[in-house]
mmCIF file of C-alpha atoms in Angstrom:
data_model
loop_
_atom_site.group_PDB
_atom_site.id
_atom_site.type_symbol
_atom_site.label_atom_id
_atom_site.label_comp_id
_atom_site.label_asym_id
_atom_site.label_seq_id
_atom_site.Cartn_x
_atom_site.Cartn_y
_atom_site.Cartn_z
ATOM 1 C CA UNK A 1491 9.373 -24.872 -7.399
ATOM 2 C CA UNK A 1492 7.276 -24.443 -4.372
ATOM 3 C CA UNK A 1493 8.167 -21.299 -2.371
ATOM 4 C CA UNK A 1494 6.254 -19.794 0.812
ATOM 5 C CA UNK A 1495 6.576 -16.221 0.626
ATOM 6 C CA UNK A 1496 5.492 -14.833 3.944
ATOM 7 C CA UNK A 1497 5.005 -11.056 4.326
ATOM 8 C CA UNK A 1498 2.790 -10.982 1.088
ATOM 9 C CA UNK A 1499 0.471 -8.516 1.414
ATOM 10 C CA UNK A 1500 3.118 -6.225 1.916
ATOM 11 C CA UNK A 1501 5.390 -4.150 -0.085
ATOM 12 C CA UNK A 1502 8.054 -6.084 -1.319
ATOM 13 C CA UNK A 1503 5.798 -9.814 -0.459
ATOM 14 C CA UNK A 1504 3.743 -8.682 -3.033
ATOM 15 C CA UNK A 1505 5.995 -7.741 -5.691
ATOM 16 C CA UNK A 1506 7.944 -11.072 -5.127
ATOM 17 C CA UNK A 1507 4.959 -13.146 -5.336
ATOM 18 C CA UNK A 1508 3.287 -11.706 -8.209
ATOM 19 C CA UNK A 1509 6.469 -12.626 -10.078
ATOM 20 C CA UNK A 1510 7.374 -15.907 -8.995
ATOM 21 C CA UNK A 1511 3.754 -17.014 -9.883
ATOM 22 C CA UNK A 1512 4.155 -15.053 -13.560
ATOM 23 C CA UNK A 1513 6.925 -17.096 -13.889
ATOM 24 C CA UNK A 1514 5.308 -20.305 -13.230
ATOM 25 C CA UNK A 1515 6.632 -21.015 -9.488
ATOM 26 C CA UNK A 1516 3.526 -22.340 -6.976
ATOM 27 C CA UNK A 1517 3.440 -20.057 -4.009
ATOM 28 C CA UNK A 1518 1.888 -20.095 -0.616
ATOM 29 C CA UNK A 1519 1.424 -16.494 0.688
ATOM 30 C CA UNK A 1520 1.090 -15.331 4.404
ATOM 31 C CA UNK A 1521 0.176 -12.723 6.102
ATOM 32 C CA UNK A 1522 -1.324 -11.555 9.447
ATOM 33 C CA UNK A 1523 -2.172 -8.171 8.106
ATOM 34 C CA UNK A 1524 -1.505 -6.451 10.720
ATOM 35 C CA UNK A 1525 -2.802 -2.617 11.181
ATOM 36 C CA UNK A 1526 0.547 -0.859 11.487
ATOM 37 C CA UNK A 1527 -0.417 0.888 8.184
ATOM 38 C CA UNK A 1528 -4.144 1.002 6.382
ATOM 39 C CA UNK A 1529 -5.194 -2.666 6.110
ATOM 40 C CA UNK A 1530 -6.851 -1.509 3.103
ATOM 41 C CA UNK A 1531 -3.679 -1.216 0.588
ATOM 42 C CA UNK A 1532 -2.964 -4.686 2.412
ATOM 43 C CA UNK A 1533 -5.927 -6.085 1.066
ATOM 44 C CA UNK A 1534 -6.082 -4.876 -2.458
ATOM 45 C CA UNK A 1535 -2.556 -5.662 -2.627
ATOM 46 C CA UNK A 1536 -3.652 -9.556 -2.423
ATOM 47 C CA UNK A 1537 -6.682 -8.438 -4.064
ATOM 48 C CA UNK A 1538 -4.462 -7.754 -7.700
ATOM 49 C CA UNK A 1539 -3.047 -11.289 -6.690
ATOM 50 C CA UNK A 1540 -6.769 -12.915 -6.944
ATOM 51 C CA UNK A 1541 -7.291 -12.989 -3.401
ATOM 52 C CA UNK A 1542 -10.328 -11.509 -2.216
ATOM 53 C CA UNK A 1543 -10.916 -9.377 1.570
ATOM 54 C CA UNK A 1544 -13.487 -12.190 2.200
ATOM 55 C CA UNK A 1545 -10.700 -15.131 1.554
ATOM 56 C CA UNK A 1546 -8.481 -12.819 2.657
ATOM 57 C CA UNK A 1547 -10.175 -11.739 6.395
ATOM 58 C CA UNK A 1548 -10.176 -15.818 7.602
ATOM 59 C CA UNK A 1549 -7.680 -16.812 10.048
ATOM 60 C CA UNK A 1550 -5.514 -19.775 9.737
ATOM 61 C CA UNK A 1551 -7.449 -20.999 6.246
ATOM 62 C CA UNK A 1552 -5.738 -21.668 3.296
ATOM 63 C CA UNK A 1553 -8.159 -20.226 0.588
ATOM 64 C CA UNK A 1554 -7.130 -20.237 -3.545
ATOM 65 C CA UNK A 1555 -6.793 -17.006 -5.600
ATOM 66 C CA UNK A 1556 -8.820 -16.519 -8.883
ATOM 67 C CA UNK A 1557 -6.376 -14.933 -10.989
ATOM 68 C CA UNK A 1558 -3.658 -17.382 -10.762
ATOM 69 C CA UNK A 1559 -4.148 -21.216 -10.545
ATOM 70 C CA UNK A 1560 -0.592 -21.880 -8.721
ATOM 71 C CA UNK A 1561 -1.320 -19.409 -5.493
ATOM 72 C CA UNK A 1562 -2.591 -20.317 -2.075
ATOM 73 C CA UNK A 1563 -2.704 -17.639 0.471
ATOM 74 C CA UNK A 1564 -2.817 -17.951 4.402
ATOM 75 C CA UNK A 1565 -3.904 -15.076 7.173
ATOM 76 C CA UNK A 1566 -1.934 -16.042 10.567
ATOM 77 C CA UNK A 1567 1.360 -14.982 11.834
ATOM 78 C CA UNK A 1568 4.970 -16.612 11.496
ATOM 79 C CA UNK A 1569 5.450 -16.986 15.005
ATOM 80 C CA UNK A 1570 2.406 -19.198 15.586
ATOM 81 C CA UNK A 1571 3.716 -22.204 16.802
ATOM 82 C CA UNK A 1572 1.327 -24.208 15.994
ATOM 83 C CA UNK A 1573 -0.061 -23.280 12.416
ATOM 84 C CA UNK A 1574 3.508 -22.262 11.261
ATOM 85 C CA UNK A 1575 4.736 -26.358 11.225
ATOM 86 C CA UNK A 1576 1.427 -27.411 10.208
ATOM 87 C CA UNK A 1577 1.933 -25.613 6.986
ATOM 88 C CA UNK A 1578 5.125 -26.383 6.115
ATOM 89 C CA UNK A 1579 3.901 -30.233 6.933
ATOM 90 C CA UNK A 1580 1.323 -30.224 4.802
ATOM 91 C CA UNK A 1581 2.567 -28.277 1.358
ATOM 92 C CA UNK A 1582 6.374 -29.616 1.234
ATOM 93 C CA UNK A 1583 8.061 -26.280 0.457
ATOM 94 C CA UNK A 1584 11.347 -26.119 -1.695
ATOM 95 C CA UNK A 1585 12.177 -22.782 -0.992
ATOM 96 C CA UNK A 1586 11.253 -20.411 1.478
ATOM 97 C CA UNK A 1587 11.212 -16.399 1.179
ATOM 98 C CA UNK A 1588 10.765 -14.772 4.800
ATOM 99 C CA UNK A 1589 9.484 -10.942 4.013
ATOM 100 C CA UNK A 1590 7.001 -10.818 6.926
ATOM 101 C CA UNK A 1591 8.728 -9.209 9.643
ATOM 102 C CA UNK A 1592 7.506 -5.384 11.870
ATOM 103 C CA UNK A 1593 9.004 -3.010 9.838
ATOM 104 C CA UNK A 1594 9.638 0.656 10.960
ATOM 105 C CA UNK A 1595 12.754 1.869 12.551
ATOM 106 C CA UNK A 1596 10.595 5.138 14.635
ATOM 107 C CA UNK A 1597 7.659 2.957 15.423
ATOM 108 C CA UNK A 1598 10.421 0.786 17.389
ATOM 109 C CA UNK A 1599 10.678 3.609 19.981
ATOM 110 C CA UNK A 1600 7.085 3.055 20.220
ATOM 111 C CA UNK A 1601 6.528 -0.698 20.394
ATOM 112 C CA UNK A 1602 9.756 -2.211 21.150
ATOM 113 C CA UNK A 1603 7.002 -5.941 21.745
ATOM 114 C CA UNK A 1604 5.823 -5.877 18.335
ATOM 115 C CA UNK A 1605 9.284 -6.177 16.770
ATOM 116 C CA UNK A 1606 10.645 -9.231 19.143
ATOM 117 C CA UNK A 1607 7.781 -11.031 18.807
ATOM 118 C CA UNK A 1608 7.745 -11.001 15.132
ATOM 119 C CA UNK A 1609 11.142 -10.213 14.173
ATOM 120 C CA UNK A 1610 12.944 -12.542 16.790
ATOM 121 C CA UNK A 1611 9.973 -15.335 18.007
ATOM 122 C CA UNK A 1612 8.832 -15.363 14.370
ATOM 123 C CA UNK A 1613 11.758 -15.748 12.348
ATOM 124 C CA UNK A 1614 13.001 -18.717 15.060
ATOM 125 C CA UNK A 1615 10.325 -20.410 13.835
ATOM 126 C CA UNK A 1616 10.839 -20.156 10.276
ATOM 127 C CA UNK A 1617 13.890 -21.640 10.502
ATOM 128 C CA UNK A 1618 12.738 -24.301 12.837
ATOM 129 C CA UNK A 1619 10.350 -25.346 10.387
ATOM 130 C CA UNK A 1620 13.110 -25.035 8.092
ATOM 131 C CA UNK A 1621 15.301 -27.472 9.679
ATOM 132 C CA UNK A 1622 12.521 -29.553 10.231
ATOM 133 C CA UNK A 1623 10.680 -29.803 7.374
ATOM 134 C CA UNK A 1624 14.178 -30.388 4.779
ATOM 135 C CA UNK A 1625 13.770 -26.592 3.057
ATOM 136 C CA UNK A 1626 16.665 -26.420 0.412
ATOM 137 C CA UNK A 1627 16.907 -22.655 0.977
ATOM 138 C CA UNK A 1628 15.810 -20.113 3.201
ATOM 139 C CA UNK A 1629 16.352 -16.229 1.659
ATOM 140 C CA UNK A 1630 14.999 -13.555 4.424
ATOM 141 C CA UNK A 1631 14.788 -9.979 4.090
ATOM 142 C CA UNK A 1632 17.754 -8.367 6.578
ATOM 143 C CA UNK A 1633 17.562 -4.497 6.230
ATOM 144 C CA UNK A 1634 20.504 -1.873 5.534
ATOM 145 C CA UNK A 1635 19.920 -0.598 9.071
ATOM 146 C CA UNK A 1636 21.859 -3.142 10.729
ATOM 147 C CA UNK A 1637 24.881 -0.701 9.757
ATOM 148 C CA UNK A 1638 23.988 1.758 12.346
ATOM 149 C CA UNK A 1639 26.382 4.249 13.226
ATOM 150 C CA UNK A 1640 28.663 2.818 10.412
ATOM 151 C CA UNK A 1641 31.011 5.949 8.832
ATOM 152 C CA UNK A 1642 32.324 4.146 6.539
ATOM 153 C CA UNK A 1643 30.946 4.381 3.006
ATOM 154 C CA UNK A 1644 29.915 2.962 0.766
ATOM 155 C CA UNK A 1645 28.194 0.349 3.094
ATOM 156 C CA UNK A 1646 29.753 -3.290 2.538
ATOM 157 C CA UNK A 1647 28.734 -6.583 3.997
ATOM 158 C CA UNK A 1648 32.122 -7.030 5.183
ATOM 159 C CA UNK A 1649 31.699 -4.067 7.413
ATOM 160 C CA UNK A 1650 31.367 -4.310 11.459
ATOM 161 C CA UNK A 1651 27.598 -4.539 12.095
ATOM 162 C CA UNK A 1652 27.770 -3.792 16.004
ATOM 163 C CA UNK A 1653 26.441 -0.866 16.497
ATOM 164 C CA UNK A 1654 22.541 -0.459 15.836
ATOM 165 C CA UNK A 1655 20.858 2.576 16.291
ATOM 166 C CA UNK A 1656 17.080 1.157 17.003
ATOM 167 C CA UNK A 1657 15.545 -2.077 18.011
ATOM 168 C CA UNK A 1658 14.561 -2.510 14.595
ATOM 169 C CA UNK A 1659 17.863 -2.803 13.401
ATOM 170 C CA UNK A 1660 18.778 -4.854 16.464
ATOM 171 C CA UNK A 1661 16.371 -7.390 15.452
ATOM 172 C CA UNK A 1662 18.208 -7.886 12.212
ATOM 173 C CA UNK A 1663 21.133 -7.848 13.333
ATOM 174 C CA UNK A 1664 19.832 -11.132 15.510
ATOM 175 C CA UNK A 1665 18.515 -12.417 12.348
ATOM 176 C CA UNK A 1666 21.749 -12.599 10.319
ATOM 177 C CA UNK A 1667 23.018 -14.458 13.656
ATOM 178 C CA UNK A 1668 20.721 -17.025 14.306
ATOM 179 C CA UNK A 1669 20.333 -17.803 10.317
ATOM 180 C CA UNK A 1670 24.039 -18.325 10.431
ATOM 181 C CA UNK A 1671 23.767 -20.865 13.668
ATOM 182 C CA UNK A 1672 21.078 -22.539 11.818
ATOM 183 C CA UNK A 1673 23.152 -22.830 8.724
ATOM 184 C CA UNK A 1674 26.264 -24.305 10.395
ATOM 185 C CA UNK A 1675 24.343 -26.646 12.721
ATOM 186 C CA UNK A 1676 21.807 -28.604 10.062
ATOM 187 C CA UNK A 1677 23.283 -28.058 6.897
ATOM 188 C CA UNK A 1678 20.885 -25.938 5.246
ATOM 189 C CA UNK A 1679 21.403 -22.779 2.828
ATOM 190 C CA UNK A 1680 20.422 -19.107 4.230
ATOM 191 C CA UNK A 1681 20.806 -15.496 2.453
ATOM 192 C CA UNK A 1682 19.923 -12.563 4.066
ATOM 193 C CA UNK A 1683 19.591 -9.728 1.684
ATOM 194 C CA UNK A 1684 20.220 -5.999 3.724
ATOM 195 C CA UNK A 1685 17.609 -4.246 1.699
ATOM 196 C CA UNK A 1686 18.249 -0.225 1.113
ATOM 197 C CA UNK A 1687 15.521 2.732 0.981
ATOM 198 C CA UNK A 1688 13.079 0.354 -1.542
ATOM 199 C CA UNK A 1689 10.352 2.571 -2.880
ATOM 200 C CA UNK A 1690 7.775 2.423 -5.842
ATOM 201 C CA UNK A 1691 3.732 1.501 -6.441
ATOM 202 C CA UNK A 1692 2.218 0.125 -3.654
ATOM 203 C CA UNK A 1693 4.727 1.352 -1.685
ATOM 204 C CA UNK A 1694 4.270 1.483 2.438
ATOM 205 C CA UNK A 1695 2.452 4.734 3.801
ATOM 206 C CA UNK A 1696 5.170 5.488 6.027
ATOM 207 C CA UNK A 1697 7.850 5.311 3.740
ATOM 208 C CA UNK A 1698 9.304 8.530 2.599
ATOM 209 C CA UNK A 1699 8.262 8.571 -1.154
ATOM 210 C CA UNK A 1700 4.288 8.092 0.196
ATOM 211 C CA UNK A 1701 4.375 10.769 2.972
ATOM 212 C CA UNK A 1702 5.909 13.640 0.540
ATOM 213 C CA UNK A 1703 3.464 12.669 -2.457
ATOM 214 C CA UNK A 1704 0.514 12.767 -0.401
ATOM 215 C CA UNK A 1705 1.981 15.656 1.816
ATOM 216 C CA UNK A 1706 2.653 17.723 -1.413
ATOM 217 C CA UNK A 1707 -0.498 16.990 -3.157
ATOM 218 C CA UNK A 1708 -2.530 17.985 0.075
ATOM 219 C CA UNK A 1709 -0.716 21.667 0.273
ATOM 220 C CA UNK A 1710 0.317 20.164 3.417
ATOM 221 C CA UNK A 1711 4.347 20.543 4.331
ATOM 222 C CA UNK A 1712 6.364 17.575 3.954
ATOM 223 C CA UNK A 1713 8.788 16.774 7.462
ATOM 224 C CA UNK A 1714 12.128 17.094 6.363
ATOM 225 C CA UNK A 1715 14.650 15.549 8.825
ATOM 226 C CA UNK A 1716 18.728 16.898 9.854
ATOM 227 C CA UNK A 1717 17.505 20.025 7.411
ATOM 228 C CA UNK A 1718 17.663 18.034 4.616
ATOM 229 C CA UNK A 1719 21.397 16.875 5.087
ATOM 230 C CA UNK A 1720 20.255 13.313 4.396
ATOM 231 C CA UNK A 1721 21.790 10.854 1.781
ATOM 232 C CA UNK A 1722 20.011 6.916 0.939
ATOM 233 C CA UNK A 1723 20.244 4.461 -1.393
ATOM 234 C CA UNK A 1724 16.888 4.796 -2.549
ATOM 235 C CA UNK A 1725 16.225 1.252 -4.522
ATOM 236 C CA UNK A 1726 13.031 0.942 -7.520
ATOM 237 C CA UNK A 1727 10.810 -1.877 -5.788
ATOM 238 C CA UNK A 1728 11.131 -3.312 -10.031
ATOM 239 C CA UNK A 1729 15.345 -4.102 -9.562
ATOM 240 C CA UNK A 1730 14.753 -5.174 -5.817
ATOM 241 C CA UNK A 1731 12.786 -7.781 -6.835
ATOM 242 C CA UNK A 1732 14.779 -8.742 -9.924
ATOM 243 C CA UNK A 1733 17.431 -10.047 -7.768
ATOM 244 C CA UNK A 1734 15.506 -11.768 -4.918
ATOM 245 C CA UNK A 1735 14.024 -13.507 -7.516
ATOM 246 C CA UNK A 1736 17.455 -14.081 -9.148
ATOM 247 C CA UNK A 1737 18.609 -15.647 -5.560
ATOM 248 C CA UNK A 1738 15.755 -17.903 -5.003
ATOM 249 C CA UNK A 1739 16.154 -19.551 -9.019
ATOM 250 C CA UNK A 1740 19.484 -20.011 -8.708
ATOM 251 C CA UNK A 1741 19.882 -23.783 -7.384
ATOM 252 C CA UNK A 1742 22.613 -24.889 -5.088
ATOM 253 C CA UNK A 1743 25.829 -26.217 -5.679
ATOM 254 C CA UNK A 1744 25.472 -29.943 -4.286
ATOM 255 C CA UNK A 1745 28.693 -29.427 -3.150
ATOM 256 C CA UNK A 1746 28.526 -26.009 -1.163
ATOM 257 C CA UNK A 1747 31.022 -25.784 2.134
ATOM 258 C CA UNK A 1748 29.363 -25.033 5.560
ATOM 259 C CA UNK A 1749 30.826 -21.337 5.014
ATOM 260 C CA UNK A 1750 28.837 -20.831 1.628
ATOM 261 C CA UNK A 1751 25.955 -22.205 2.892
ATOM 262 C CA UNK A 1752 25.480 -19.553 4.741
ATOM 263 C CA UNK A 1753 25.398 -15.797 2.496
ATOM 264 C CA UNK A 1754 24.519 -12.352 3.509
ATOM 265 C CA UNK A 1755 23.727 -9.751 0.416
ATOM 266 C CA UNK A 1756 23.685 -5.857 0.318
ATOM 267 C CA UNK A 1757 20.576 -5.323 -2.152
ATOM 268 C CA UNK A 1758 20.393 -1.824 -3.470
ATOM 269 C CA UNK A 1759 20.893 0.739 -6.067
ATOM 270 C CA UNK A 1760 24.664 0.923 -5.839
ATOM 271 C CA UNK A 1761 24.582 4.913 -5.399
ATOM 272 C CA UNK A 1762 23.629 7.406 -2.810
ATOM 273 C CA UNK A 1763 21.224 10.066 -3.429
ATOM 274 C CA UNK A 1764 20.497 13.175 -1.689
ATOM 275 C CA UNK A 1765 17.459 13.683 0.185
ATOM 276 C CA UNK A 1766 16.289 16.890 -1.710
ATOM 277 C CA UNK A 1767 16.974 15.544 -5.213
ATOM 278 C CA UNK A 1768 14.531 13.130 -4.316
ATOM 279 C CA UNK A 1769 12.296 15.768 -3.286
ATOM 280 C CA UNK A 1770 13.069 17.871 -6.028
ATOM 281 C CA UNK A 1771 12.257 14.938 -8.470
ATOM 282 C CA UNK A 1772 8.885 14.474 -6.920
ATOM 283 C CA UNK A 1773 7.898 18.222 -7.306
ATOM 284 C CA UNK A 1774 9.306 18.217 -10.574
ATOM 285 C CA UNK A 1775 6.540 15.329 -11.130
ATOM 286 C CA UNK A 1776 3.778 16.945 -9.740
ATOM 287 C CA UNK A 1777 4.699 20.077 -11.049
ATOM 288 C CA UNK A 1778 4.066 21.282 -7.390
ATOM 289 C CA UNK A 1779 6.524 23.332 -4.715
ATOM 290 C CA UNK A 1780 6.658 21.716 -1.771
ATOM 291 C CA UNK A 1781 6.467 23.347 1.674
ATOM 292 C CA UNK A 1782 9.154 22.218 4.040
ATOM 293 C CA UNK A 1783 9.442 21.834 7.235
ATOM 294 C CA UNK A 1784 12.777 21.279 8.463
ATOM 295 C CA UNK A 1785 13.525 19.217 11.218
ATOM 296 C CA UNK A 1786 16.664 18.059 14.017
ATOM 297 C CA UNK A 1787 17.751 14.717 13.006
ATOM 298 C CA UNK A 1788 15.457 11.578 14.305
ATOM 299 C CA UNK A 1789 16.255 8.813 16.971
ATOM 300 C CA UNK A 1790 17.351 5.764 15.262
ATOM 301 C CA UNK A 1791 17.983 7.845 11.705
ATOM 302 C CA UNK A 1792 21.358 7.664 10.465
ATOM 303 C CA UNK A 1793 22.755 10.257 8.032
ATOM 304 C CA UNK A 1794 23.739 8.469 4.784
ATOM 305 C CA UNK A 1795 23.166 4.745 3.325
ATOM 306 C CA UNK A 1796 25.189 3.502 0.325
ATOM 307 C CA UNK A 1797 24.972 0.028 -0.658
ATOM 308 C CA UNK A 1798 27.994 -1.873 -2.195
ATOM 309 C CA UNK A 1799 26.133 -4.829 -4.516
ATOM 310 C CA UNK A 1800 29.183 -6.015 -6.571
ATOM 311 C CA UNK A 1801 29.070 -9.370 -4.589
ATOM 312 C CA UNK A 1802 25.478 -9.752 -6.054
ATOM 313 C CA UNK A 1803 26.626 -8.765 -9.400
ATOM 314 C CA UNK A 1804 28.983 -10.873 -9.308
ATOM 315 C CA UNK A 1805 26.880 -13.704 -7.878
ATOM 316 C CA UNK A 1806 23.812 -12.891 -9.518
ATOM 317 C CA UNK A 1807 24.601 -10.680 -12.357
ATOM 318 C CA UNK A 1808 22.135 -8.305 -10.510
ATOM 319 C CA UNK A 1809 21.770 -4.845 -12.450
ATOM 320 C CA UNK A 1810 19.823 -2.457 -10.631
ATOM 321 C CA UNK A 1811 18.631 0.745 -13.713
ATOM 322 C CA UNK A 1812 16.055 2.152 -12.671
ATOM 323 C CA UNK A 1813 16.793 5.879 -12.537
ATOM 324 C CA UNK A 1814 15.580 8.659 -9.596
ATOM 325 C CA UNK A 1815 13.203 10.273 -12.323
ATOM 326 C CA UNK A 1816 11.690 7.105 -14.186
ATOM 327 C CA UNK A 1817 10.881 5.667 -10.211
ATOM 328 C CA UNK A 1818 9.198 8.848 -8.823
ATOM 329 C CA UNK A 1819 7.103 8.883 -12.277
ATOM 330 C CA UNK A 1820 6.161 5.839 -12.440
ATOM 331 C CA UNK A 1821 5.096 6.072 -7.947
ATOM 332 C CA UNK A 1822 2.968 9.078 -8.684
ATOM 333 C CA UNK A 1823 1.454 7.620 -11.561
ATOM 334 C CA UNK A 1824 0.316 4.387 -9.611
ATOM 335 C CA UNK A 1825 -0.804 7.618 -6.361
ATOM 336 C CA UNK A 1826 -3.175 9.552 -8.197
ATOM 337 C CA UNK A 1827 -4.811 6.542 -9.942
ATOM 338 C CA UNK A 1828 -5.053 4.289 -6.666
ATOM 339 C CA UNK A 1829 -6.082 7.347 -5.044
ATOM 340 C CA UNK A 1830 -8.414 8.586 -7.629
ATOM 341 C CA UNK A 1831 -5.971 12.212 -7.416
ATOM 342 C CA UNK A 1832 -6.344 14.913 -10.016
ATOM 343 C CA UNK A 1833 -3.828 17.512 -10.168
#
């Protein structure tokens, strides 16, 4: 198949791209590469895919990788009107994965413009193209945040998602929503996947799991937010990527109903950790006592996420394994090598 995987010189883009292509899949990458975290892990992100900071730096140039025959990459931004169609015209997709999006739930305070115009302007025209260019399926990262103030737990898709706590999640929300008019009104298949707390190598700088490492290794205190009293489904980037690649193999049923056409999936580890067993299990790595500076809780934080994944089990046979210890090992690992660290 023939998938455009937008967001992939990030995080999870990357993952999913390096293993669609391993598995023999032709993919089109984008990214704008944006500098809400150091461009540079951006770049050598796409730089272990065969694309180069030279090939890489161009704007609105579709350059080839050297490391993998069946990869094209493009810099621009999904909510270019006019690039955006001319892509889709020109390579004939099969599948589309939309990961680019402004991620962040406290930058959102900060620059409430950056999230609508990518999150909301951006992801209209995905599915635009979509509709417009016959796409088969369109799977888009949602996020678990779109639970907001949600007591109940564990977290279910089935739940009431009207009450977000930051723009961020507000945005997703609106995804899930216009997906599902899209859906119903041209016939086309959607899944939104609510990712959890995903963490692992070349994981973002402003996730937790970088900030403590680096915190801890620089003698510097880590911020530790509501005291500590903090509980998330933190997810091994490894088993989030099994199952979006699971979704996007799995072919239709010719014969889906307007309602299945249109899916949303919880994608996590199925459990709830505490906050300071996941600290714990990083000093326990490092072999390193953290200093701690406890904190009120944060605007737009909530206090506990716990994803419910038996409809992807069911649906996907999705088995998420990877345990607390085995993910923070292999994440500090990946640290002090990329970073050239010695402890």
């Amino acid at each position: 198949m023939k998938i455009l995987v937008t967001g992939a010189a990030g995080f999870i883009g990357f993952y999913v791209s390096k293993l669609l292509l391993e598995k023999g899949h032709s993919v089109v990458g984008l990214d704008n590469i944006n500098n809400y975290y150091d461009i540079k892990l951006k770049y050598a992100r796409l730089l272990e895919l065969g694309i180069s900071k030279d090939q890489a730096e161009v704007y609105n140039s579709l350059c080839l990788g050297n490391k993998y025959k069946n990869l094209k990459f493009i810099r621009t931004s999904i909510e270019d009107r006019s690039v955006l169609p001319s892509l889709f015209k020109t390579e004939n997709f099969d599948i589309v994965c939309n990961l680019a999006a402004q991620a962040g739930v406290r930058y959102s305070l900060e620059n409430p413009e950056a999230y609508i115009d990518s999150n909301i302007v951006g992801f209209l025209n995905i599915l635009e193209c979509c509709r417009n260019f016959d796409i088969k399926h369109l799977v888009y990262a949602s996020s678990s945040s779109v639970y907001g103030s949600n007591i109940k737990i564990p977290f279910e898709t089935s739940d009431k998602v009207d009450q977000p706590v930051s723009l961020y999640a507000a945005t997703k929300k609106s995804n899930e929503l216009m997906a599902y008019s899209y859906s119903y009104l041209y016939n086309f298949r959607t899944t939104g996947l609510r990712f959890f707390t995903v963490y692992g190598p070349w994981g973002r700088p402003d996730m937790a799991m970088f900030l403590f490492t680096k915190a801890i290794l620089n003698k510097k205190p880590i911020k530790v937010f509501n005291n500590g009293n903090l509980e998330r489904d933190f997810t091994y980037i490894d088993d989030i990527c099994e199952g979006v690649i699971r979704i996007i193999e799995t072919q239709a049923d010719e014969n889906l109903t307007k309602k299945s056409l249109y899916n949303i999936y919880n994608i996590g580890n199925n459990k709830s950790v505490k906050l300071m067993t996941f600290i714990n299990a990083i000093e326990e790595t490092l072999g390193i006592k953290a200093k701690k500076e406890m904190l009120p809780m944060q605007p737009g934080d909530v206090l506990k996420t716990w994803a419910n994944v038996e409809d992807l089990i069911r649906d996907f046979d999705y088995q998420p394994k990877t345990s607390i210890t085995e993910g923070v090992e292999k994440f500090v690992q990946w640290f002090k090598t990329f970073y050239k660290v010695e402890c």
